[in-house]
GROMACS .gro file of C-alpha atoms in nm:
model
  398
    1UNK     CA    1   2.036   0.134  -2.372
    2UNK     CA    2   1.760   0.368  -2.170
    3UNK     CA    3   1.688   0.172  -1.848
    4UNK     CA    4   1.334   0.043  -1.803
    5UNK     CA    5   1.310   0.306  -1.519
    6UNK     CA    6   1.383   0.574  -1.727
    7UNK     CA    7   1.211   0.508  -1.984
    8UNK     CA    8   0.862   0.509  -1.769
    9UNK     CA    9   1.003   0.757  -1.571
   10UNK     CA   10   1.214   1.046  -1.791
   11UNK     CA   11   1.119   1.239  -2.089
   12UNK     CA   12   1.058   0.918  -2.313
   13UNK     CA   13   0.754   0.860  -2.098
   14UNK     CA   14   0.601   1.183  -2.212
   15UNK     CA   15   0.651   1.048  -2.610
   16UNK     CA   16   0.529   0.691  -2.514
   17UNK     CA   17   0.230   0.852  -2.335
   18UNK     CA   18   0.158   1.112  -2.598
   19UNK     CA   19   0.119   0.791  -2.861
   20UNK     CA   20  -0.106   0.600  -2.679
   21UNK     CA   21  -0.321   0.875  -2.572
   22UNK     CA   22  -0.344   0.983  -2.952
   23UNK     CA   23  -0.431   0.647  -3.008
   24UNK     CA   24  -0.725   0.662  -2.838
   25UNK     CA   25  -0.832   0.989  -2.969
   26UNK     CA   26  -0.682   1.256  -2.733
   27UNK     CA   27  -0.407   1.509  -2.702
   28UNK     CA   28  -0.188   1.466  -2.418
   29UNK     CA   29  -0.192   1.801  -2.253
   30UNK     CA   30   0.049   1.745  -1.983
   31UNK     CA   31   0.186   1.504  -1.718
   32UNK     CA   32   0.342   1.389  -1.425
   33UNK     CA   33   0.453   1.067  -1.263
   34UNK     CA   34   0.239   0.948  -0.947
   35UNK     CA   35   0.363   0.612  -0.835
   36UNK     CA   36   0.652   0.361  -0.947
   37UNK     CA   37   0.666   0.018  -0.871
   38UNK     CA   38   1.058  -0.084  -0.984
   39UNK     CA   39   1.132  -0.410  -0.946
   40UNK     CA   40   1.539  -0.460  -1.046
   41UNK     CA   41   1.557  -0.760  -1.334
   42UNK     CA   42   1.180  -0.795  -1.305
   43UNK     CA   43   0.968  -0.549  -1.435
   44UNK     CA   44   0.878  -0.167  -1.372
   45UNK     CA   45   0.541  -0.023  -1.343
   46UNK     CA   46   0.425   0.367  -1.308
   47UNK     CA   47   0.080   0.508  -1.274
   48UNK     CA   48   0.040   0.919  -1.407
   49UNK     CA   49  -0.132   1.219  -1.358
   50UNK     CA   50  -0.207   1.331  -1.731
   51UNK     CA   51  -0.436   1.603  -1.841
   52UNK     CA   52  -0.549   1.492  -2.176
   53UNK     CA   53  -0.760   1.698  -2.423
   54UNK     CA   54  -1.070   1.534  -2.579
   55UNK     CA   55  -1.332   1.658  -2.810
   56UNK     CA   56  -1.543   1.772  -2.493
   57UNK     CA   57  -1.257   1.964  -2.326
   58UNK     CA   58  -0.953   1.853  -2.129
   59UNK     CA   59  -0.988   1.628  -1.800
   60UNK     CA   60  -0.750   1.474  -1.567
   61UNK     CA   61  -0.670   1.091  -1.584
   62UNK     CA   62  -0.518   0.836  -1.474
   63UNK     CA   63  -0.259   0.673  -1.665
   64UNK     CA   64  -0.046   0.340  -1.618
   65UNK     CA   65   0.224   0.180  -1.801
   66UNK     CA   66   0.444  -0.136  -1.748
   67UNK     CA   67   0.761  -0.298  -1.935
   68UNK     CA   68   0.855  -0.617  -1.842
   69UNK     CA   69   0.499  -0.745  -1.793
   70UNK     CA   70   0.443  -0.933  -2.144
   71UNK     CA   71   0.105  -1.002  -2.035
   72UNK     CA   72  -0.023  -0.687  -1.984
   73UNK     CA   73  -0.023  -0.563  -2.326
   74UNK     CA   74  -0.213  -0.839  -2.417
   75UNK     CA   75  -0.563  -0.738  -2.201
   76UNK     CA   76  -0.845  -0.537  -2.311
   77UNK     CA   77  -0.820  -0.174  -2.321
   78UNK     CA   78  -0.449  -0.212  -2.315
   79UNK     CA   79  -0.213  -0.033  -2.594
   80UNK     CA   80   0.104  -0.189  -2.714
   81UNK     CA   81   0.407   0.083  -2.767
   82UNK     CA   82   0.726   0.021  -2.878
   83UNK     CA   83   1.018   0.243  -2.856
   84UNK     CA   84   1.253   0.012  -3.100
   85UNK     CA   85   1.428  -0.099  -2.782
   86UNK     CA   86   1.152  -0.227  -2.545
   87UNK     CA   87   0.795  -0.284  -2.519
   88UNK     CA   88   0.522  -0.123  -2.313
   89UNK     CA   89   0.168  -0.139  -2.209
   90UNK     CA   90  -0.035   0.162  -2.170
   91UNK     CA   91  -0.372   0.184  -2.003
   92UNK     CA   92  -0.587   0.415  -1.904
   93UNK     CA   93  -0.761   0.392  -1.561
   94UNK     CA   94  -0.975   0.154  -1.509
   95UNK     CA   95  -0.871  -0.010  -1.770
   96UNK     CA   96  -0.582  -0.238  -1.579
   97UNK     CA   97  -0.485  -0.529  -1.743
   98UNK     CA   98  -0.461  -0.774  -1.428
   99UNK     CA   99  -0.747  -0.585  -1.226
  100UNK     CA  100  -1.044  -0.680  -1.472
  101UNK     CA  101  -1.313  -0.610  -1.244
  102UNK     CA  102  -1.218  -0.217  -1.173
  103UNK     CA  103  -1.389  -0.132  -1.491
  104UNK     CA  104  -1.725  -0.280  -1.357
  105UNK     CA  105  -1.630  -0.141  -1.001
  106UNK     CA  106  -1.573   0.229  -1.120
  107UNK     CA  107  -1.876   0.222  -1.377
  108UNK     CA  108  -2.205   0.380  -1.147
  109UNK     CA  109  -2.443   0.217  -1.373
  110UNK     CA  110  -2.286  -0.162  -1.268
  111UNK     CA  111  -2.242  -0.046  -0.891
  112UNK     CA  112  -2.609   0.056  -0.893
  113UNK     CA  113  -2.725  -0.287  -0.994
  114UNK     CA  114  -2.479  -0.423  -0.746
  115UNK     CA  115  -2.659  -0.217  -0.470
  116UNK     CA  116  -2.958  -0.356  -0.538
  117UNK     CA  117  -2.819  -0.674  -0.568
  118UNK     CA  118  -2.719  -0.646  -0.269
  119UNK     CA  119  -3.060  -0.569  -0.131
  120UNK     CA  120  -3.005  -0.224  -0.061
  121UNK     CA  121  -3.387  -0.039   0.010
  122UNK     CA  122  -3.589   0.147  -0.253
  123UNK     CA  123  -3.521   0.447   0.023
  124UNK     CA  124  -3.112   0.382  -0.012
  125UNK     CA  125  -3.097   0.402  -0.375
  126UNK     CA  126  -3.002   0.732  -0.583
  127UNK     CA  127  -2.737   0.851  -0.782
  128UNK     CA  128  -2.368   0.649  -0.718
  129UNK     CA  129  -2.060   0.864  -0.626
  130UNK     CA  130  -1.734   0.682  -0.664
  131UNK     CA  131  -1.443   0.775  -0.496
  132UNK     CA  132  -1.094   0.620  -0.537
  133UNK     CA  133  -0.933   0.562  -0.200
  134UNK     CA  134  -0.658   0.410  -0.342
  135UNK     CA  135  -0.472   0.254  -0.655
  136UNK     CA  136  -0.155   0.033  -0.685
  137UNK     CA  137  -0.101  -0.044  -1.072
  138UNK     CA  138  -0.192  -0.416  -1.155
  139UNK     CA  139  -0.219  -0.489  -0.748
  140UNK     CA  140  -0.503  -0.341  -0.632
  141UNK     CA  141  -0.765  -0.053  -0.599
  142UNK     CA  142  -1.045   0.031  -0.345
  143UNK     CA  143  -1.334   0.246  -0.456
  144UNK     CA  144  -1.631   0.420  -0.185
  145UNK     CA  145  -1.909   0.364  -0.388
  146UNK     CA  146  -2.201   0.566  -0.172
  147UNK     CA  147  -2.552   0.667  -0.257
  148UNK     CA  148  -2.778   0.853  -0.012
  149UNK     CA  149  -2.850   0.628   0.206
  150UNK     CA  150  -2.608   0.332   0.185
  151UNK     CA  151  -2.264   0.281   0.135
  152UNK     CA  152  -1.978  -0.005   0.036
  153UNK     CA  153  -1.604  -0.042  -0.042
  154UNK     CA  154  -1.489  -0.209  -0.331
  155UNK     CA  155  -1.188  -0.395  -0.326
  156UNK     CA  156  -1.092  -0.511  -0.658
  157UNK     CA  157  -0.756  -0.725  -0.676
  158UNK     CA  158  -0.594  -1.007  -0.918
  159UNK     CA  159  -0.868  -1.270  -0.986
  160UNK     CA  160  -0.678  -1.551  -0.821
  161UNK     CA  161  -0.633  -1.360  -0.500
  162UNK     CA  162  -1.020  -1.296  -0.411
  163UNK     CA  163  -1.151  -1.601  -0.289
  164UNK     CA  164  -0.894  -1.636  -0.056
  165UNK     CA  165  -0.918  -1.251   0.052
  166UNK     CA  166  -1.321  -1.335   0.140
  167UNK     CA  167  -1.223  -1.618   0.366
  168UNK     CA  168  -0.989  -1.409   0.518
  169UNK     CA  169  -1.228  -1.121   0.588
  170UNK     CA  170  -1.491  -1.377   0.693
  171UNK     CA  171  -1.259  -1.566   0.925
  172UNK     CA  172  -1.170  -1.235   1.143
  173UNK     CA  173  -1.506  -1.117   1.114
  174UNK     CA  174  -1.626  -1.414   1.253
  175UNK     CA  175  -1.394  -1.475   1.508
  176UNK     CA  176  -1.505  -1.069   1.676
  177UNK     CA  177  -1.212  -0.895   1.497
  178UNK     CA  178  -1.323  -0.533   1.370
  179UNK     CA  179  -1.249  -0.586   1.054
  180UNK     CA  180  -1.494  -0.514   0.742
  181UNK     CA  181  -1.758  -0.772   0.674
  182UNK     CA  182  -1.740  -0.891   0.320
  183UNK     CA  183  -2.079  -0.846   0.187
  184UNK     CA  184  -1.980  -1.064  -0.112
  185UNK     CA  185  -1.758  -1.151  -0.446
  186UNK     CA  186  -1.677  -1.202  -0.787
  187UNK     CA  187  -1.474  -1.450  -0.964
  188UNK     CA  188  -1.318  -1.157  -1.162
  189UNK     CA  189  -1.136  -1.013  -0.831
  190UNK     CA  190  -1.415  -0.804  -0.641
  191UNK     CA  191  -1.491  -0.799  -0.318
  192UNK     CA  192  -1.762  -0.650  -0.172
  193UNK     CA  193  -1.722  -0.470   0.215
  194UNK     CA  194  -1.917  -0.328   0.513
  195UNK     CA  195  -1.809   0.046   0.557
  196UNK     CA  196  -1.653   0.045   0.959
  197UNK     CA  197  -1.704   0.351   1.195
  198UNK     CA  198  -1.445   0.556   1.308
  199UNK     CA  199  -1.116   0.760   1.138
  200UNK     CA  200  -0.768   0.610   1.093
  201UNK     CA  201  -0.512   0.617   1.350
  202UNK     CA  202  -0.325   0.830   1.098
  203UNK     CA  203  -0.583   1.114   1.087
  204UNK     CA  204  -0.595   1.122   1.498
  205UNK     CA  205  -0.224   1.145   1.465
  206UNK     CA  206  -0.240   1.464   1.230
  207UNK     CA  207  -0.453   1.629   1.480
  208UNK     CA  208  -0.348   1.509   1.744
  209UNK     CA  209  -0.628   1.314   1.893
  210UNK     CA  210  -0.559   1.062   2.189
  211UNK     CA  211  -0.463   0.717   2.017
  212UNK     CA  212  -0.401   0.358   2.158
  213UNK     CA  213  -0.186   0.246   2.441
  214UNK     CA  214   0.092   0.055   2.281
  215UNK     CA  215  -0.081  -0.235   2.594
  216UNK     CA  216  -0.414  -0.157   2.345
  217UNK     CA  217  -0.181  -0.265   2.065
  218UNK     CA  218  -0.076  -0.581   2.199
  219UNK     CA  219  -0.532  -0.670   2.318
  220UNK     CA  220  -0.593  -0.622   1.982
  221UNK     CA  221  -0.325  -0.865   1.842
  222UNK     CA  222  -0.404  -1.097   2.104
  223UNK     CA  223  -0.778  -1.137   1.949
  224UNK     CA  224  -0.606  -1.253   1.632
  225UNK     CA  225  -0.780  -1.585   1.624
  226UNK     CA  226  -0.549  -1.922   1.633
  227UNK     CA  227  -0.691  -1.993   1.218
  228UNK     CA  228  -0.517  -1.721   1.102
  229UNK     CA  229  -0.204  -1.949   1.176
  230UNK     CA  230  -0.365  -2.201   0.862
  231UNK     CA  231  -0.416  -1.962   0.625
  232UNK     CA  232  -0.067  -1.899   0.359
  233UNK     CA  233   0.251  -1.767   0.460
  234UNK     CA  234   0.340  -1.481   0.326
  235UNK     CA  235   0.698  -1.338   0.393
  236UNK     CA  236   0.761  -1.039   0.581
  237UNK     CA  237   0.871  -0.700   0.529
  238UNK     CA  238   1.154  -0.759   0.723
  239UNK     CA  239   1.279  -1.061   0.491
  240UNK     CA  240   1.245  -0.875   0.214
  241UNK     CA  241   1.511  -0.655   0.326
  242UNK     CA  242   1.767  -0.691   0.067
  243UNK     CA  243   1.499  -0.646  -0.252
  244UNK     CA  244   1.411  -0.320  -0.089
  245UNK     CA  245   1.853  -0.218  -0.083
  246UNK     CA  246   1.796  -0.285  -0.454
  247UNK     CA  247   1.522  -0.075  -0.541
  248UNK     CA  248   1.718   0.245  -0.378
  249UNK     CA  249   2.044   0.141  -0.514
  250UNK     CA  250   1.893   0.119  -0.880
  251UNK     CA  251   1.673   0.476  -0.824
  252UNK     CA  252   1.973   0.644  -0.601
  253UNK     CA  253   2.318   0.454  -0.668
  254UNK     CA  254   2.479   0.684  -0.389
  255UNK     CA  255   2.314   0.505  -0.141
  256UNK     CA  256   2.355   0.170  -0.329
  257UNK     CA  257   2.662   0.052  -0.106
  258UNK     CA  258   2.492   0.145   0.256
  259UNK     CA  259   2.165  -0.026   0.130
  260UNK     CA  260   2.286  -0.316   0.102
  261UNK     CA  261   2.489  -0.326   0.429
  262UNK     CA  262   2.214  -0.266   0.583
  263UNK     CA  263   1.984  -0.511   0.453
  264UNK     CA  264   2.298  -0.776   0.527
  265UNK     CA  265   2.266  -0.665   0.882
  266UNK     CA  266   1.892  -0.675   0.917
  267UNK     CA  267   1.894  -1.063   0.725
  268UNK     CA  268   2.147  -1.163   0.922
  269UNK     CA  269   1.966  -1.108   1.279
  270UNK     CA  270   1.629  -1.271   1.174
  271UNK     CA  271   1.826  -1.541   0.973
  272UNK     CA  272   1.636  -1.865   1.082
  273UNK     CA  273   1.378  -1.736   1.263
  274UNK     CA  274   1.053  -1.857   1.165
  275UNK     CA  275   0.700  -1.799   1.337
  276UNK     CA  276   0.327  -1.989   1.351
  277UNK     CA  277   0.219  -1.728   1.539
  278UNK     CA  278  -0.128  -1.499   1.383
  279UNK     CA  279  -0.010  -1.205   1.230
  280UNK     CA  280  -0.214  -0.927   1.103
  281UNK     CA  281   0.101  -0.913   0.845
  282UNK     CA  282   0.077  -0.505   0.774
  283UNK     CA  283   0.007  -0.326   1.059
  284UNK     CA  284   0.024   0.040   1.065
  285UNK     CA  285  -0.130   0.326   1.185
  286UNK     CA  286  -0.345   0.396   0.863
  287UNK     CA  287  -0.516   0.030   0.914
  288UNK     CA  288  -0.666   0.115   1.232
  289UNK     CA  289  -0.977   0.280   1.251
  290UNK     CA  290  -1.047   0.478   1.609
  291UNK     CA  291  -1.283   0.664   1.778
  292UNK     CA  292  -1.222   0.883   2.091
  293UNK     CA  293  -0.925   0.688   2.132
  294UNK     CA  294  -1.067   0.337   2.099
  295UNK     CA  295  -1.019   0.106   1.824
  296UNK     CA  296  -1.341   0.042   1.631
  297UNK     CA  297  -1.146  -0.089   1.298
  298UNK     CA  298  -0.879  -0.262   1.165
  299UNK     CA  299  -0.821  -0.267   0.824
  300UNK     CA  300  -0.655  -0.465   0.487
  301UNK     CA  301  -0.610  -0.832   0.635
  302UNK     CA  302  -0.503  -0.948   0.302
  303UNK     CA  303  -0.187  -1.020   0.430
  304UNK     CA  304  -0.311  -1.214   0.795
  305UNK     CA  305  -0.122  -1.529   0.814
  306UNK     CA  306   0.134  -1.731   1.024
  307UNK     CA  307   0.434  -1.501   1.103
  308UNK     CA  308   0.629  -1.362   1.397
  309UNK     CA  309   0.425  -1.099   1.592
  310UNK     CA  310   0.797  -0.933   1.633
  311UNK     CA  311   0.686  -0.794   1.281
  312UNK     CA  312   0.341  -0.654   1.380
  313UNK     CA  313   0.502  -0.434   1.623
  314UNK     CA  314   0.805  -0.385   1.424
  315UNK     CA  315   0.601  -0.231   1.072
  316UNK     CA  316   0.385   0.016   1.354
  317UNK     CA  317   0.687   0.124   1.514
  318UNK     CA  318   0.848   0.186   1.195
  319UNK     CA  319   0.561   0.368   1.004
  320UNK     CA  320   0.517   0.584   1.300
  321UNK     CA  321   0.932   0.666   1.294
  322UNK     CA  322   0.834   0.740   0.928
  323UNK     CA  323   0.580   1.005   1.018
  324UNK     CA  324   0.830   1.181   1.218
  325UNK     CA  325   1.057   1.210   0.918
  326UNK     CA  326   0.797   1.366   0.701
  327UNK     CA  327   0.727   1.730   0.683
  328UNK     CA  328   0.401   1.867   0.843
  329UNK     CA  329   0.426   1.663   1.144
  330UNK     CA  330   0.489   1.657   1.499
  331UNK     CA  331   0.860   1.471   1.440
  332UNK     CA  332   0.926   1.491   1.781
  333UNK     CA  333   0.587   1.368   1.980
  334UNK     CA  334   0.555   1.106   1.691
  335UNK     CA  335   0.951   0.967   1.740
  336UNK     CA  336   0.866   0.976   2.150
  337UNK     CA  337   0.553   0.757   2.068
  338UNK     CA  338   0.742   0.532   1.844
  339UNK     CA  339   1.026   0.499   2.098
  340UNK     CA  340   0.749   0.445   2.402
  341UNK     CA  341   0.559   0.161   2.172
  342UNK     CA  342   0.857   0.000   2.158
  343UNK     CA  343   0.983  -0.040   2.490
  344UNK     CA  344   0.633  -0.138   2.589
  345UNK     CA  345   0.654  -0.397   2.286
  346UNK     CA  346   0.958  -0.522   2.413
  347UNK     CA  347   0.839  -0.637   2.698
  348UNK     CA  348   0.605  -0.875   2.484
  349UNK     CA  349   0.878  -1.025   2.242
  350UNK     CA  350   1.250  -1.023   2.205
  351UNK     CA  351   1.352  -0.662   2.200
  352UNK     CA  352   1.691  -0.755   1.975
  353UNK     CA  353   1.429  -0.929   1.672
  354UNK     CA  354   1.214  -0.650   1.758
  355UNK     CA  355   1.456  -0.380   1.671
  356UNK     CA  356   1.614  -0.554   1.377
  357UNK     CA  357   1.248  -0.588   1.233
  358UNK     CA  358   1.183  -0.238   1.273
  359UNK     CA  359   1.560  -0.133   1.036
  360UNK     CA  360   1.390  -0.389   0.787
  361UNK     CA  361   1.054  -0.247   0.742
  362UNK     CA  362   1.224   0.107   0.758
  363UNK     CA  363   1.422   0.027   0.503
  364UNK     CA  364   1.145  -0.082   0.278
  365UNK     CA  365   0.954   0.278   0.318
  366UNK     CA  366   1.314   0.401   0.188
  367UNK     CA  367   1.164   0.371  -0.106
  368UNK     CA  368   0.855   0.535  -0.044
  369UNK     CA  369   0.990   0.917  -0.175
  370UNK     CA  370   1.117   0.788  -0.496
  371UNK     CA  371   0.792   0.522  -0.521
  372UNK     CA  372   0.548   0.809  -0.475
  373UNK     CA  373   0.855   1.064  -0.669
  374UNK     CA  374   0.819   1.323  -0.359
  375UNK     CA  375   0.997   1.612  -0.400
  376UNK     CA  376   1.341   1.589  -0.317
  377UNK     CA  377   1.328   1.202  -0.258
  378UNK     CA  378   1.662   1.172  -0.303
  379UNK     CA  379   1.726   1.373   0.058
  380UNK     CA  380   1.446   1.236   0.191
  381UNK     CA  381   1.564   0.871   0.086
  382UNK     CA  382   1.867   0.919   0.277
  383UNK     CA  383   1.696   1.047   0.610
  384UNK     CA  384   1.501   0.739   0.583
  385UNK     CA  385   1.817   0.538   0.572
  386UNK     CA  386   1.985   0.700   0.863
  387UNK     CA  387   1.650   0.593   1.061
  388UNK     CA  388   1.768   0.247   0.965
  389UNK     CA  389   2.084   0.256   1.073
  390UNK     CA  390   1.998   0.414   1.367
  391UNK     CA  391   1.737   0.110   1.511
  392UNK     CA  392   1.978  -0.158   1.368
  393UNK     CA  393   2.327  -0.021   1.508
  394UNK     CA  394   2.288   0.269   1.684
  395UNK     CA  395   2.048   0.444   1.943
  396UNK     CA  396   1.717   0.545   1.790
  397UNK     CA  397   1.665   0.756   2.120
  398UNK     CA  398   1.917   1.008   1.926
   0.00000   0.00000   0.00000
């Protein structure tokens, strides 16, 4: 029986893809996977690049599909395909079955009335450009939606997530944090932001801009305000360590064995520890905004809640060690920095939990190549697990 993985993911997909689009009154033209969300025993989900042919020429779209999600079939927009084994849903974007409000957020005419909703001036108003800054299937999107003189990011996620995202936003806004102001929401899972100034810590990185003291680092934690601590917990990268062994052993069964070591030896170290402490929850180098250096953003607090703040510095220290892996960049300035953040972040918390945090969200960007199906992930899957071993049992210095 074809795996739900390769179904969505090998030549089936092309068939299952080629229905639906026909379906709807195109002529798939060609395609290629973009993102994979596998989730072992669960439920699989993949978003495409497809270049479909319609009456008024061929554009590029994008595509999602899902099996193991009985739901999604179910919402509008959403196809039903069978392949006499297994079900799927097909969509095409915006048309996400648990995202209901990206079809009003990616529609100009609905964003224009938003604007002025909004009160934006007679002088601010114009033709709406839309950009998509980003899209997890059935998670979450964020669209720029920009006219000449004014400008807003959606966030659309699940319904039942965006009242609780607004507090959030309005809680670290309040308390002084540099976080977007939420400018408003919808019961159908849109929420309305304040555009920050400044480029990500990511871009300064590429170019190789001054960025924060990893001292900066620990300021801006420290303004985390003591609320954040009443808000839900939500569990860690690092103690999700042995989900993330079996989403590479199921996409590269080579590695299956040392996966799951690993994620044994990261579980066991943090076994028991538990933290009240506010947490920013996913912080990483693309979340803060700078400018000459300074931070003047910080970004995506869905995920602020109690926690350890051995984790905050743990998931910078490890997307930065990630950056040095990738091609195109400075491996060896951007391994020094991660290596200098995290002596100085030792000093601050328990440099053993520290390092043991970092291996854990490591190993969860393992599966970054095969999520995003890089080029070559499998290699690239396994120089991401030697990073891991190296911060949990051996000298990351190397």
């Amino acid at each position: 029986m074809t795996s739900d993985l390769t179904l969505l993911t090998g030549d089936d997909a092309g068939e299952l893809l080629a229905a639906a689009v026909t379906t709807a009154g195109g002529e798939l033209v060609d395609w290629s996977v973009k993102q994979v969300d596998h989730r072992p025993g669960r439920s699989t989900t993949v978003a495409y690049r497809a270049d479909v042919r319609w009456a008024d020429g061929v554009r590029r779209l994008t595509l999602g599909a899902s099996v193991g999600r009985p739901g999604d079939a179910r919402a509008p927009g959403v196809l039903e395909m069978a392949d006499g084994e297994r079900t799927a849903a097909v969509w095409m974007f915006p048309s996400d079955p648990e995202l209901p409000a990206l079809r009003l957020a990616y529609d100009p005419e609905s964003v224009s009335e938003l604007l002025a909703d909004l009160g934006a001036s007679e002088a601010s108003r114009g033709p709406v450009r839309l950009d998509v800054r980003a899209y997890r299937p059935t998670r979450r999107a964020v669209i720029e939606a920009s006219t000449p003189g004014a400008r807003v990011f959606l966030k659309v996620v699940r319904p039942s997530r965006v009242a609780e995202l607004h507090a959030r936003h309005a809680l670290l806004a309040d308390a002084g944090l540099p976080v977007p102001r939420p400018l408003g929401w919808s019961d159908q899972g849109l929420l309305v932001l304040a555009p920050l100034t400044g480029d990500s810590m990511r871009v300064a990185l590429q170019r190789g801009d001054p960025v924060p003291t990893a001292q900066e680092i620990l300021a801006l934690l420290d303004r985390l305000p003591a609320g954040v601590t009443e808000l839900p917990r939500r569990t860690a990268w690092s103690e999700h360590a042995t989900h993330y062994a079996s989403v590479i052993g199921a996409a590269l069964p080579a590695e299956a064995d040392r996966a799951a070591r690993l994620a044994d030896g990261v579980e066991h170290r943090i076994a028991g520890i538990r933290g009240d402490e506010p947490t920013h929850g996913d912080l990483y180098e693309s979340q803060i905004l700078l400018h000459e250096g300074r931070v003047t953003g910080l970004l995506d607090v869905d995920t602020a809640g109690p926690g350890r703040r051995a984790d905050d510095l743990a998931c910078l220290v490890a997307h930065l060690e990630t950056l040095a892996l990738l091609r195109g960049w400075d491996s060896a300035r951007l391994h020094l920095l991660a290596l200098e953040y995290a002596r100085t972040f030792a000093t601050a918390v328990d440099p053993g939990e520290l390092r043991a945090r970092t291996a854990g969200v490591l190993l969860s960007l393992a599966t970054g190549p095969h999520r995003v199906q890089e080029q070559g992930w499998e290699a690239a899957t396994t120089r991401r697990l030697d990073a891991v071993e190296q911060w949990l049992d051996g000298d990351p210095a190397r």
